[in-house]
Coordinates of C-alpha atoms and ligand atoms in Angstrom, one line a residue:
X164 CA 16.2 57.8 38.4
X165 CA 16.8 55.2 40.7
X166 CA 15.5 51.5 40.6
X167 CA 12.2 51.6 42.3
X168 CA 13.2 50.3 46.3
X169 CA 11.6 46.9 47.7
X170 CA 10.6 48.1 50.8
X171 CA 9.4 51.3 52.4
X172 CA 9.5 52.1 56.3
X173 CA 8.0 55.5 57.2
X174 CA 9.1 56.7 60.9
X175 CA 13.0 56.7 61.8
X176 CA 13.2 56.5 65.3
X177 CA 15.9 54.6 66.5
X178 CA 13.6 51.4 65.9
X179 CA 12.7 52.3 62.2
X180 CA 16.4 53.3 61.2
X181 CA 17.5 50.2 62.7
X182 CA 14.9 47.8 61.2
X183 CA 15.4 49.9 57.6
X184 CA 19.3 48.7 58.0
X185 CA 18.5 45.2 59.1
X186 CA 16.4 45.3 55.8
X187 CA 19.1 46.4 53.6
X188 CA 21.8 44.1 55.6
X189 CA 19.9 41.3 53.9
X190 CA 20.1 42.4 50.5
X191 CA 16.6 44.4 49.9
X192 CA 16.9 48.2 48.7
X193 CA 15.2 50.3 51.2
X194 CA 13.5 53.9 51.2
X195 CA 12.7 55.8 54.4
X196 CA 10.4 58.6 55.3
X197 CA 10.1 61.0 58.2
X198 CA 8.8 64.6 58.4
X199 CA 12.0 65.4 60.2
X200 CA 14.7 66.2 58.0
X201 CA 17.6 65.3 60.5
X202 CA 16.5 61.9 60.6
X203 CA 16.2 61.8 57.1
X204 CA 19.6 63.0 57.0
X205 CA 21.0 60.5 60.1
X206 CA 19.7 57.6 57.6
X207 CA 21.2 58.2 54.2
X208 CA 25.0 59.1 56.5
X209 CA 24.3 55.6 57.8
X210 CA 23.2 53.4 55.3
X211 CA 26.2 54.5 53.1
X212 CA 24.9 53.7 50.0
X213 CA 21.9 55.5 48.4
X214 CA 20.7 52.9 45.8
X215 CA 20.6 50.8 48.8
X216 CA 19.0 52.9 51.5
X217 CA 18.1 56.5 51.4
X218 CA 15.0 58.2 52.7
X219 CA 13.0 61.3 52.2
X220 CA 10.9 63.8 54.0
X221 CA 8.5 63.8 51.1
X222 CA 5.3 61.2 51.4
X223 CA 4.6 62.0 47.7
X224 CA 8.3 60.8 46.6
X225 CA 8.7 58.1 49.3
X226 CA 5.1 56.4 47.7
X227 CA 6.7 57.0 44.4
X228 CA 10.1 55.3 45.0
X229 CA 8.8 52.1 45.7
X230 CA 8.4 48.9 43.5
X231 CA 4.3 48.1 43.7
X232 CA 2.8 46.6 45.3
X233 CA 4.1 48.7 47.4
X234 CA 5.5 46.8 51.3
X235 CA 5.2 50.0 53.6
X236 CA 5.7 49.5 57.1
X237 CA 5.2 52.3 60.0
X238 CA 7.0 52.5 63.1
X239 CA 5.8 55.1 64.7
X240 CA 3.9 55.1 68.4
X241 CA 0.5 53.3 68.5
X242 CA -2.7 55.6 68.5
X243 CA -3.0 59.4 66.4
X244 CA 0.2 59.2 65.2
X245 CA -0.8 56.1 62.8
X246 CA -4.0 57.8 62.0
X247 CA -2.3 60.7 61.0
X248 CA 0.1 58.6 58.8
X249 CA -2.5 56.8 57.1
X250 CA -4.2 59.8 56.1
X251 CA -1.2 61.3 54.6
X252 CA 0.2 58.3 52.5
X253 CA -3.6 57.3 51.8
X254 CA -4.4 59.8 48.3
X255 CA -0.9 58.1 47.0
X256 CA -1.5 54.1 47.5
X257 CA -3.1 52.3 44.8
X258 CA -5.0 49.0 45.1
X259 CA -3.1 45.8 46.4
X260 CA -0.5 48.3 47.9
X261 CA 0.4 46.5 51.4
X262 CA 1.1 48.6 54.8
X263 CA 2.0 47.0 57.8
X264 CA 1.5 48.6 61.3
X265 CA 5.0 47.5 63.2
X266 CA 4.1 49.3 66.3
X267 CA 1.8 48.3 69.1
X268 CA -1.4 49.1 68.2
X269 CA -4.5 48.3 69.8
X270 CA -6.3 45.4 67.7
X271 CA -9.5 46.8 67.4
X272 CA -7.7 49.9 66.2
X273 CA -6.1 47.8 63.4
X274 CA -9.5 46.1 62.5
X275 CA -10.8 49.2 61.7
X276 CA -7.9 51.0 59.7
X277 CA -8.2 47.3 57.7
X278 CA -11.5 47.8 57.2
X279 CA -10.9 51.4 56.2
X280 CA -8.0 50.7 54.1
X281 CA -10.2 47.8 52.4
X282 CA -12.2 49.9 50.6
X283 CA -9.3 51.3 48.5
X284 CA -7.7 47.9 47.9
X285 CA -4.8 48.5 50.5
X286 CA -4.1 45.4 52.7
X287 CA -3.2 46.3 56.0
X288 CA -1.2 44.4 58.8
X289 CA -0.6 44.7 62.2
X290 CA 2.3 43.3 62.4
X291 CA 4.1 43.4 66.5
X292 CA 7.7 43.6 66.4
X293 CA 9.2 42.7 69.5
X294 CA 13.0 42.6 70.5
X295 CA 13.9 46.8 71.4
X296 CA 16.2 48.5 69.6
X297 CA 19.0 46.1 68.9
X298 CA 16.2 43.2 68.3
X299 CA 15.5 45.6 65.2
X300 CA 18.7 45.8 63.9
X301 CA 19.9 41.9 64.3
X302 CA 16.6 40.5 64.3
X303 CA 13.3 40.5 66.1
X304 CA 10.8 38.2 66.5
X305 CA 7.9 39.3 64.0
X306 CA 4.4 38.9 64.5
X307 CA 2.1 39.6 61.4
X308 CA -1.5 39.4 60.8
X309 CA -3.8 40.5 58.2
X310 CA -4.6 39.0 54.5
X311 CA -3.1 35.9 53.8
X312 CA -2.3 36.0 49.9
X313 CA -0.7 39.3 51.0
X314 CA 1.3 38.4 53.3
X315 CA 3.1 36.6 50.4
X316 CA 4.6 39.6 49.2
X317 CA 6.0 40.8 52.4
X318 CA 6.9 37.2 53.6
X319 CA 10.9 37.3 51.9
X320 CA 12.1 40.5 53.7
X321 CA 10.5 39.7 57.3
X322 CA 12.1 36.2 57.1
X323 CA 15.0 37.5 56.1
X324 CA 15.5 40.2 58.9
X325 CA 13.9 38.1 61.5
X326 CA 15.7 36.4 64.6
X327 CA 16.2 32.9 63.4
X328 CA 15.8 30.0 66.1
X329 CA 18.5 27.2 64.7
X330 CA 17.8 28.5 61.3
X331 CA 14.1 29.3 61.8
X332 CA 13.1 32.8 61.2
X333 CA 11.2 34.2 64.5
X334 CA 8.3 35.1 62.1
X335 CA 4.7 33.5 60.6
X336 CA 1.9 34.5 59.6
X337 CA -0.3 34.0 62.5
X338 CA -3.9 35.2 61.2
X339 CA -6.4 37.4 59.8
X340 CA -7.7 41.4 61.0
X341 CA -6.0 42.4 64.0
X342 CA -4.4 38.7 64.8
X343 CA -0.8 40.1 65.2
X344 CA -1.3 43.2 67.2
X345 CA -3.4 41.0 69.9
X346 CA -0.8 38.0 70.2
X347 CA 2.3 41.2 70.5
X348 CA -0.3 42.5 73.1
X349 CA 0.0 39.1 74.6
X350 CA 3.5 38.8 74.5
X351 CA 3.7 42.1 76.2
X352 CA 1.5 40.8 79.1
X353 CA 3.1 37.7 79.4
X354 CA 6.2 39.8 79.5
X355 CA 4.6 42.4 82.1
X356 CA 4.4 39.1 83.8
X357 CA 7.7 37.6 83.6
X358 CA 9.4 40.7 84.9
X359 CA 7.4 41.0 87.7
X360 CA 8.2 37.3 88.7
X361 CA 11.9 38.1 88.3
X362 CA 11.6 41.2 90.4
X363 CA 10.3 39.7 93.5
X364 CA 12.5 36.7 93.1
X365 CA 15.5 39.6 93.0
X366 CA 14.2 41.0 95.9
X367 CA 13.7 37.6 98.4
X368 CA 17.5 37.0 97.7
X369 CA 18.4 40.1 98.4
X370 CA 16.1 40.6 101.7
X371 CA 16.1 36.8 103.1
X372 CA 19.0 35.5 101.5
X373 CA 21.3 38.6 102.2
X374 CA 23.0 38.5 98.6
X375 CA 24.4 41.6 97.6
X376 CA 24.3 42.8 93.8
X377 CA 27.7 41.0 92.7
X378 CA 26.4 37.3 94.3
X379 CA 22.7 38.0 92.4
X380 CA 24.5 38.7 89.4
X381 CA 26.3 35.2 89.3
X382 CA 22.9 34.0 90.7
X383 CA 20.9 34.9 87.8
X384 CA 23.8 34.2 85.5
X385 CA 23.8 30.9 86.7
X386 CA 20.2 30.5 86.0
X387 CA 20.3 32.0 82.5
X388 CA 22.3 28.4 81.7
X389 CA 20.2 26.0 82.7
X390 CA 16.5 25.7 82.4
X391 CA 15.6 29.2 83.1
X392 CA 18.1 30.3 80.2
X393 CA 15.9 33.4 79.1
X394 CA 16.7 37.2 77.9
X395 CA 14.7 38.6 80.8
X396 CA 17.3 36.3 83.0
X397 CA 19.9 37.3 81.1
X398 CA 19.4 41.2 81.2
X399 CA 19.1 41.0 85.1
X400 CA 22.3 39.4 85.8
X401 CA 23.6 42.0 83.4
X402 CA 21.9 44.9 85.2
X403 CA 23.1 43.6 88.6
X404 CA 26.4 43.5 87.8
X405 CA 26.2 47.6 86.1
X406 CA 28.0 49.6 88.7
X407 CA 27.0 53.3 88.8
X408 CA 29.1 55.7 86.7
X409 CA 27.5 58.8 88.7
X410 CA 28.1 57.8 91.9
X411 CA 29.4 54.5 94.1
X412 CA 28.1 51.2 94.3
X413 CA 25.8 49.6 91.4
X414 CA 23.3 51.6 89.0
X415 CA 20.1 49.1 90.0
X416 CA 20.1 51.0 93.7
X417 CA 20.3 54.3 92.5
X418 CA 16.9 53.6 90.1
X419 CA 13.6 54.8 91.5
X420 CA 11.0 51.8 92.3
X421 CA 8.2 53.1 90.1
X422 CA 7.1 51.4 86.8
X423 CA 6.2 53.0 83.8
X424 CA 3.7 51.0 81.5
X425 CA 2.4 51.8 78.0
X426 CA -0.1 50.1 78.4
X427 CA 0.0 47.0 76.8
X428 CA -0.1 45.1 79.7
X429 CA -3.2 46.9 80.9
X430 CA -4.8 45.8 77.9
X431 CA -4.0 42.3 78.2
X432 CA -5.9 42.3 81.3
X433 CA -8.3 44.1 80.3
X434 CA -9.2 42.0 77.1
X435 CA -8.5 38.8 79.3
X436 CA -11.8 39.7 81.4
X437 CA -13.9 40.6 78.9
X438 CA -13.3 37.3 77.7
X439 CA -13.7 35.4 80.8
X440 CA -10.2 33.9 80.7
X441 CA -8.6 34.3 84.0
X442 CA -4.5 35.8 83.6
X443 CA -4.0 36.4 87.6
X444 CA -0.1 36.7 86.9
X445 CA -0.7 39.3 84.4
X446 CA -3.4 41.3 86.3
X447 CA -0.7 41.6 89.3
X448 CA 2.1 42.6 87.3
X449 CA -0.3 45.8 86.0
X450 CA -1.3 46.2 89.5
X451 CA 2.6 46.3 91.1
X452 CA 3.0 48.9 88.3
X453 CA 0.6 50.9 89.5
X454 CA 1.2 50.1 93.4
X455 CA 4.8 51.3 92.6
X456 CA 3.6 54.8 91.3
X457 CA 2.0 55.2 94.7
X458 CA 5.8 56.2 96.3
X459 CA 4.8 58.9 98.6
X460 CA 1.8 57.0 100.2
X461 CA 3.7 53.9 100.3
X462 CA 6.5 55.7 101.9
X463 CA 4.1 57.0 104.2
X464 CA 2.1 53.7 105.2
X465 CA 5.8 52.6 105.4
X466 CA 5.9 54.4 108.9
X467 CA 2.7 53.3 110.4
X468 CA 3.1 49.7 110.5
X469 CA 5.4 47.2 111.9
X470 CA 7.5 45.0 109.5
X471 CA 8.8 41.2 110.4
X472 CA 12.5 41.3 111.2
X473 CA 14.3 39.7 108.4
X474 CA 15.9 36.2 109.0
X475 CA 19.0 35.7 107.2
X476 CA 18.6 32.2 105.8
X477 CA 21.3 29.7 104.2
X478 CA 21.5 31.5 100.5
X479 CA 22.3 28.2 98.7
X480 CA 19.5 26.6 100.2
X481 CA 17.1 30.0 99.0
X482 CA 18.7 30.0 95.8
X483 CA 17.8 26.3 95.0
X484 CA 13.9 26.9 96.1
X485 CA 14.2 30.6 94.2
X486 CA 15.2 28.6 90.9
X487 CA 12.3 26.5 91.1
X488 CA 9.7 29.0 92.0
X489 CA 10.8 31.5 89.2
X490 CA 10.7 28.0 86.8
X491 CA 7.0 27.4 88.0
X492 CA 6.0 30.8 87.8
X493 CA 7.3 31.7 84.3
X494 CA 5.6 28.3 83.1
X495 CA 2.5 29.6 85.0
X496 CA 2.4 33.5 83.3
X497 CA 2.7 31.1 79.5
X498 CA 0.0 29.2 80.4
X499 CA -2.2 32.2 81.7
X500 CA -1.7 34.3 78.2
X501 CA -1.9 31.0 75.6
X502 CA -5.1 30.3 77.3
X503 CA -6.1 34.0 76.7
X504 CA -5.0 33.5 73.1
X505 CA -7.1 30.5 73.0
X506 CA -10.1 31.9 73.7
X507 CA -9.1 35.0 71.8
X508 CA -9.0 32.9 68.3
X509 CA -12.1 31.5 68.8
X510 CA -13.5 34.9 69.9
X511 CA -12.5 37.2 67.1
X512 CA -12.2 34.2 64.3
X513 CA -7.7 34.5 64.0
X514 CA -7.1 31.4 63.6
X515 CA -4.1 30.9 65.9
X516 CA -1.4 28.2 66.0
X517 CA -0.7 28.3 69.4
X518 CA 2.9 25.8 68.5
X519 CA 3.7 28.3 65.8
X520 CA 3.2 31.4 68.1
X521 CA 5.6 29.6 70.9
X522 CA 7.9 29.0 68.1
X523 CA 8.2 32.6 66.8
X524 CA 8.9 34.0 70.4
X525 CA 11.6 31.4 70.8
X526 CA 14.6 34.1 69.6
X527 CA 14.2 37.6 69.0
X528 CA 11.6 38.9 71.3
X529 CA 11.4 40.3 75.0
X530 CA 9.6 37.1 76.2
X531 CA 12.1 34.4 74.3
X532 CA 13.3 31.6 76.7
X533 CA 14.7 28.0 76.7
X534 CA 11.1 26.7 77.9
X535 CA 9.3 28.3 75.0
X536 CA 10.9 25.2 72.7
X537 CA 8.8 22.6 75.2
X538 CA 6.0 24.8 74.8
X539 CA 5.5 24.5 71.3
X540 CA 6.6 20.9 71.4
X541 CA 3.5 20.9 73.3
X542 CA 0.9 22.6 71.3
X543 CA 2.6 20.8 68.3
X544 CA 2.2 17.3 69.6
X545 CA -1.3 18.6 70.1
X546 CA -2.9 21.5 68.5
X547 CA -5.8 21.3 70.4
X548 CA -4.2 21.2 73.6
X549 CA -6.7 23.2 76.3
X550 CA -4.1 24.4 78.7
X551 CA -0.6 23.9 78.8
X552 CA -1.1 22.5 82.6
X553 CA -2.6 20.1 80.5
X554 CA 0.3 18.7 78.6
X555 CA 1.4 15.8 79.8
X556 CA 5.9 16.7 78.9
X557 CA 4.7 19.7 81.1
X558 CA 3.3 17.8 84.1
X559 CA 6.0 16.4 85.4
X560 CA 7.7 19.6 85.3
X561 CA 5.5 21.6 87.2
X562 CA 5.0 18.4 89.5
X563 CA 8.7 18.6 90.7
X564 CA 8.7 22.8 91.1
X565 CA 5.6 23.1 93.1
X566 CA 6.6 22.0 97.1
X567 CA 10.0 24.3 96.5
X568 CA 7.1 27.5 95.6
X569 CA 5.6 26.7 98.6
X570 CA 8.2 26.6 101.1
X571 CA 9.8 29.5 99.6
X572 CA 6.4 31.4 99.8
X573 CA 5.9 30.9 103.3
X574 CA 9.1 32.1 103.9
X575 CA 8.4 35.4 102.2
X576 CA 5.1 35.6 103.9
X577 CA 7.0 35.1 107.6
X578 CA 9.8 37.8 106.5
X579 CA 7.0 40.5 105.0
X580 CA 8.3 40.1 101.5
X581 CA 5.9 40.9 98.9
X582 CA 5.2 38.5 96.4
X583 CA 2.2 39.0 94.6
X584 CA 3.3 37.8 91.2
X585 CA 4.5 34.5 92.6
X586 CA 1.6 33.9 94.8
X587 CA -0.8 34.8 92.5
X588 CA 0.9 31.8 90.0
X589 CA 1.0 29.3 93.1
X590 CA -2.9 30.4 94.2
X591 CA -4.2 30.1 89.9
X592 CA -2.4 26.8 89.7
X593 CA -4.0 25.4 93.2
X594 CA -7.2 26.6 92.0
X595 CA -7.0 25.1 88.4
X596 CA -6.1 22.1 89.6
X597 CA -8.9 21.7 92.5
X598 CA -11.4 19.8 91.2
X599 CA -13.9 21.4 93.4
X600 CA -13.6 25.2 94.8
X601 CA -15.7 26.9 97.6
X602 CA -17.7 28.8 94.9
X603 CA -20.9 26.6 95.6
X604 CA -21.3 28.9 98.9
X605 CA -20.8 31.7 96.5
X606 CA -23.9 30.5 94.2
X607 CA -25.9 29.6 97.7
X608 CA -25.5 33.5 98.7
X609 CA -25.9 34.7 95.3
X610 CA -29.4 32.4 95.4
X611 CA -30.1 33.3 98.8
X612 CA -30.3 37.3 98.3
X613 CA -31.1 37.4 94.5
X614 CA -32.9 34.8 93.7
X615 CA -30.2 34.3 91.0
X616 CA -30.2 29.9 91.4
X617 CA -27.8 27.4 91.2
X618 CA -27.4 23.9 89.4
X619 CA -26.7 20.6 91.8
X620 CA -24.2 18.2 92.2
X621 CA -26.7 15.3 91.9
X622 CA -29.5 16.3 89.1
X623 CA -29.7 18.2 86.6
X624 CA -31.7 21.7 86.1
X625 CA -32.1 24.9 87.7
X626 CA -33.0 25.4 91.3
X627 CA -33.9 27.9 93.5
X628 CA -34.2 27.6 97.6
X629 CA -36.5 30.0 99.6
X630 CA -33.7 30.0 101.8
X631 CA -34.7 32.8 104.9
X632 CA -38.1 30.3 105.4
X633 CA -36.3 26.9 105.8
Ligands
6PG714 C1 9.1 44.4 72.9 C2 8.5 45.3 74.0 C3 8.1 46.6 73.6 C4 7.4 47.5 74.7 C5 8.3 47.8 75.8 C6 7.8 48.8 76.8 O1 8.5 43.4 72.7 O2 10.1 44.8 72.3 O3 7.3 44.7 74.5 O4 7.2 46.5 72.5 O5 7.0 48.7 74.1 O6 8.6 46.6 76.5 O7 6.6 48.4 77.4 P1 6.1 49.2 78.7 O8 6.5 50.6 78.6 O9 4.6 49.1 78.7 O10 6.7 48.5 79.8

């Protein structure tokens, strides 16, 4: 009989068999589990070495194989399919077994299986993994909630197999109950966000400044050294540059403009409003997903209306304004989700380190990006920071970016170029910073027809105007 294995992972997709090597890269003996047999069997041909990594299509020996208290993680799609896991492996874990949800579950989801779980002694985590497939295998960025003391005995392997940022591992405990599903729900908004934003910056070049795939791709290259140095940056000047193996020209024109969404993004949104945090940047990037499944009525709208004629523009000139506005607005879609996770701490009691959740997303994850290290420098500086708009390292920043986001703007306005993500970032920051908005006519109206009153400017209390009688 084998020595009992450190660390279980049930569900080998290609992320589970590639997290279940990262795990035994770094030393820990691994067992896997899957109901189907051929990627049981893909497992044990890749990981060589069955004291090391093996796996089995039996729950009742994978339970059994493991060194207590048991560290069990599932990857395996968010919703039934978790359900239907935990049932299974539920008669064979014993109290202060630990399983961790790597998948992206939704956190009131995880609150319950934790309160489910509770009763048997099991600690469960949601625990988002973020990074894809090779993120998995050379390290993702890792973000685990649930019990604290717990946590401890997982801590070793997901440091260990984590990203590491100048030697930090890309993983913390971040909070209790569902804590690391909703900041991985965050992160996917916030990336929802970011890709939009690098769409429609894509898309001004190409239209206005008349670049063609090959001059983009040294574009965003460019970019991806200096302050907007980011993966998403990264991956487009990659993807621009991808010529197309089944026909002429480059793969990125031969891909159909409609989004897919799992939904994550939708949920960030959704939670954002029930909390009465405002994520504009995030809203629009669900929206232009679904705007973009609309083909056939856009195509036919297309042919009822007139478009601008596009004017060719001097590209260096566009490039240097494009730069700054893509700068601004991925500063803008940060702000917008830390403030949701703000509000979302206090809310649902997780206890969030807003510097430590920057820090974690610095390497290894979807979202990670040069500015992410001034981010956390500003929450660390100060941990109770409101807003990042707030920071003074960060207003400067922003200062110098804004006039370049509205000059480009207009021009994307005059040459019918739609850019909702980026307008929405200019029209939150205008508003955030205003002082004083137009929504006083909006409380005289909402008085005026509903009685509903308003508070003053000038004294305090509650007033109401028999307005139709003045
Ligand atoms: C990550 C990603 C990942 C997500 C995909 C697809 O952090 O590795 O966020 O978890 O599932 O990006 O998301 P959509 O299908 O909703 O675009």
């Amino acid at each position: 009989m084998n020595e009992p294995y450190d660390f279980g992972l049930i569900g080998l997709g290609v992320m589970g068999r590639n997290f279940i090597l990262n795990v035994a890269d770094k030393g820990f003996s691994a067992l896997g589990h899957d109901l189907d047999s051929e990627k049981v069997s893909a497992l044990k041909e890749e990981g060589g070495n069955p004291e090391k990594v093996d796996a089995t299509t039996e729950i009742k020996d994978f339970v059994a194989g493991l060194s207590k208290p048991r560290k069990i993680m599932l990857l395996v799609p968010a919703g039934k399919a978790v359900d239907a896991v935990i049932s299974s492996i539920r008669p064979y874990l014993e109290n202060g077994d630990l399983l961790i949800d790597g998948g992206n579950s939704f956190f009131s989801d995880t609150d319950r299986r934790t309160t489910e779980l509770a009763d048997k002694g099991i600690h469960f985590f949601g625990a988002g993994v973020s990074g894809g497939a090779k993120g998995a295998r050379l390290g993702p960025s890792i973000m685990p909630g649930g019990s604290k003391e717990a946590y401890e005995h997982i801590r070793p392997v997901f440091e260990a197999v984590a990203a590491k940022y100048e030697g930090e591992p890309c993983v913390a405990y971040l909070g209790p109950k569902s804590a690391g599903n909703y900041v991985k729900m965050v992160h996917n908004g916030i990336e929802y966000g970011l890709m939009q934003l690098t769409s429609e910056v894509y898309d001004f070049l190409k239209r206005v400044g008349n670049l063609d795939n090959l001059a983009l791709q040294k574009v965003f290259s460019d970019w991806n050294k200096g302050r907007l140095q980011s993966y998403l940056v990264e991956i487009t000047a990659n993807i621009l540059g991808t010529r197309d193996k089944l026909g002429d020209g480059f793969l990125v024109d031969q891909i159909l403009d409609k989004a897919k969404q799992k939904g994550t993004g939708k949920w960030t949104s959704q939670n954002a409003m029930d909390l009465g945090i405002p994520v504009p940047t995030i809203d629009i990037a669900v929206s232009m997903r679904q705007i973009s499944a609309l083909k056939e009525l856009r195509q036919t709208a297309d042919g009822n209306y007139d478009h601008p004629g596009l004017e060719s523009e001097d590209p260096a000139a566009l490039i240097r304004l494009a730069e700054a506005a893509l700068y601004f607005s991925f500063i803008i879609a940060y702000s917008q989700g830390l403030h949701q996770l703000r509000e979302a701490s206090e809310e649902y009691g997780y206890e969030l380190q807003l510097s430590t959740i920057a820090k974690i997303w610095r390497a290894g994850c979807i979202i990670r990006a040069g500015l992410l290290q001034d981010i956390s420098h500003a929450f660390s500086k100060n941990a109770d920071l409101e807003h990042l708009l707030l920071a003074p390292d960060m207003i400067p920043l922003i200062r110098e970016a804004v006039p370049s986001v509205r000059t480009l703007l207009k021009k994307a306005i005059d040459n019918g170029v739609p850019m909702p993500g980026l307008s929405s970032a200019l029209v939150y920051f205008d508003a955030f910073t205003s002082g004083r908005l137009s929504l006083n006519l909006i409380q005289a109206q909402r008085d005026y027809f509903g009685a509903h009153t308003y508070e003053r400017v000038d004294r305090e209390g509650t007033f109401h105007t028999e307005w139709y009688k003045d």
